[in-house]
Each structure stands twice: as structure tokens, then as C-alpha cells.
Short mmCIF file of C-alpha atoms in Angstrom, two decimals:
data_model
loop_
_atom_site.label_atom_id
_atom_site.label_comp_id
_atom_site.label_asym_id
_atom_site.label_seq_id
_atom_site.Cartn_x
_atom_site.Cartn_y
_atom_site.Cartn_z
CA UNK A 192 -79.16 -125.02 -114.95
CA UNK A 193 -79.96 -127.30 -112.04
CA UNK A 194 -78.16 -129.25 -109.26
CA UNK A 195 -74.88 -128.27 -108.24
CA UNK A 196 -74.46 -125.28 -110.64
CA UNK A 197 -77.44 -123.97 -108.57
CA UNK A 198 -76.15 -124.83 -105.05
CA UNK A 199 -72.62 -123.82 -105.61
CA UNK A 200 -73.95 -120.43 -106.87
CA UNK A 201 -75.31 -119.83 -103.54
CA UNK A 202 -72.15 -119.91 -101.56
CA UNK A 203 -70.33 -116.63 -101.25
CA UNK A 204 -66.73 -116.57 -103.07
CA UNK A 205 -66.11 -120.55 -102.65
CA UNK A 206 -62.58 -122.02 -103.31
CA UNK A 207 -63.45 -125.16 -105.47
CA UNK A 208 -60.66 -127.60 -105.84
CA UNK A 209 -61.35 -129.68 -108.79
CA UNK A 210 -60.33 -133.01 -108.30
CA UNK A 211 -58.71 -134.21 -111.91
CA UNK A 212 -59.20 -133.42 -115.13
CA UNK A 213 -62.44 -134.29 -116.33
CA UNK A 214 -63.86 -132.27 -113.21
CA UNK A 215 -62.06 -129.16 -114.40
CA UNK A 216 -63.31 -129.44 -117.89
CA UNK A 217 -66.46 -129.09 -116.14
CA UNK A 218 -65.72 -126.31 -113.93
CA UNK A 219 -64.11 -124.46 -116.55
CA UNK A 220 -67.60 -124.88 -118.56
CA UNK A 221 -69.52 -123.84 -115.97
CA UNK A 222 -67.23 -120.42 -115.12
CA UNK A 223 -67.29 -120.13 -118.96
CA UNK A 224 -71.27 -119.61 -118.99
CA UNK A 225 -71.72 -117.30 -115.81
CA UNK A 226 -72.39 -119.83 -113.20
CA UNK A 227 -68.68 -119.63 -111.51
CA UNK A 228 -66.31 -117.39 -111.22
CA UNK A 229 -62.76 -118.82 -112.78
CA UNK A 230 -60.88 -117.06 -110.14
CA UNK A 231 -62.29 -119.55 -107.63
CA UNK A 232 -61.13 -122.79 -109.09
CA UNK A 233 -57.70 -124.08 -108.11
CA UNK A 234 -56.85 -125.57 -111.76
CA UNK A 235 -54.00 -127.96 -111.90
CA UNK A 236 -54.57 -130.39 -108.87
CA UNK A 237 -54.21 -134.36 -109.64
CA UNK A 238 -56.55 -136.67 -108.92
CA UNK A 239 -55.55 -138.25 -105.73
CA UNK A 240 -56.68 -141.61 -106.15
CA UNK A 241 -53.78 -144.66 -106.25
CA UNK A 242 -54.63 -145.56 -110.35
CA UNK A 243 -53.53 -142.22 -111.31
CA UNK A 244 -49.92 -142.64 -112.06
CA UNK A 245 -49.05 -139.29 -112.47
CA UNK A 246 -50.82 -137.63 -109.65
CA UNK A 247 -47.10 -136.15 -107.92
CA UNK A 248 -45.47 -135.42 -111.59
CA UNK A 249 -48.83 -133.32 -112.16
CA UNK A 250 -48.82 -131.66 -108.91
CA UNK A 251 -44.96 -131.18 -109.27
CA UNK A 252 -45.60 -129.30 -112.66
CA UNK A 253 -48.56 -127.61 -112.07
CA UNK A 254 -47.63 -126.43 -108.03
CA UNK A 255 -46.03 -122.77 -108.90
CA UNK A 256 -49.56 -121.82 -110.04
CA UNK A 257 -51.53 -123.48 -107.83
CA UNK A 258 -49.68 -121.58 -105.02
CA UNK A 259 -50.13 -118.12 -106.94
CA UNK A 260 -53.68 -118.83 -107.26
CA UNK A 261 -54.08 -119.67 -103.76
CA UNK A 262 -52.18 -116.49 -102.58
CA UNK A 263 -54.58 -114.48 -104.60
CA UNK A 264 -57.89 -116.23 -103.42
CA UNK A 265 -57.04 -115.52 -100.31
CA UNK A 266 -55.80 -112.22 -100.12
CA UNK A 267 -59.17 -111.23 -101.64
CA UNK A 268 -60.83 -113.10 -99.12
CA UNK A 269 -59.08 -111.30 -96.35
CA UNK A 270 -60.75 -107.66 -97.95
CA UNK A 271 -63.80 -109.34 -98.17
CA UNK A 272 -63.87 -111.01 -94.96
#
């Protein structure tokens, strides 16, 4: 795989914050065939742009694991680090 599958696969543990849903279904492809690891992408965060509606329901409902998943990203990143 090319382009940004390549690139991102040369940064060391990166914290990729997926920026609505379509990007996710992407990432989550991506982690599913090797190229990511899952435990890097904060899942869950809205799309920040005006047009989407729902943007502080979703982060409302998905915040809780966001927050978990950020705790644990970074407490591995302080033992690597």
C-alpha cells in the first residue's frame, strides 16, 4: 500500500485522531490489515465542522471511551518514552 498508509507507518506509536466517521472506517481498515495499530486511533470523535449537527451529542456519547483510550495511550507512551 502507498501514500499515507506508508508514511504513517513510519512514525513511532502515533495517536491518530480520526476526524468523523468515514475517516474511521478507514482507519479501522487499515489497523485491520497490519498497517496500524488499533490501539492508536482515538475512535469516537465528531467531525468538527458546523454542517455536522450532531458533532456535541456524538462527543457527549462517545467521551467515557475516548478518555479511557487516551489514559491508556498515554500511559504506554510514558514506558516507552
Amino acid at each position: 500500500m502507498e501514500g499515507f498508509a506508508t508514511e504513517i507507518g513510519t512514525i513511532e506509536c502515533p495517536l491518530i485522531i480520526p476526524l468523523g466517521v468515514n475517516v474511521s472506517k478507514v482507519l479501522n481498515y487499515l489497523a485491520g490489515q497490519d498497517y496500524l495499530d488499533a490501539n492508536n486511533i482515538l475512535l469516537g470523535f465528531p467531525h468538527p465542522s458546523g454542517g455536522n449537527g450532531h458533532r456535541h451529542k456524538q462527543f457527549a456519547a462517545n467521551e467515557e471511551q475516548m478518555k479511557m483510550m487516551l489514559q491508556h495511550y498515554f500511559s504506554k507512551e510514558m514506558t516507552i518514552g
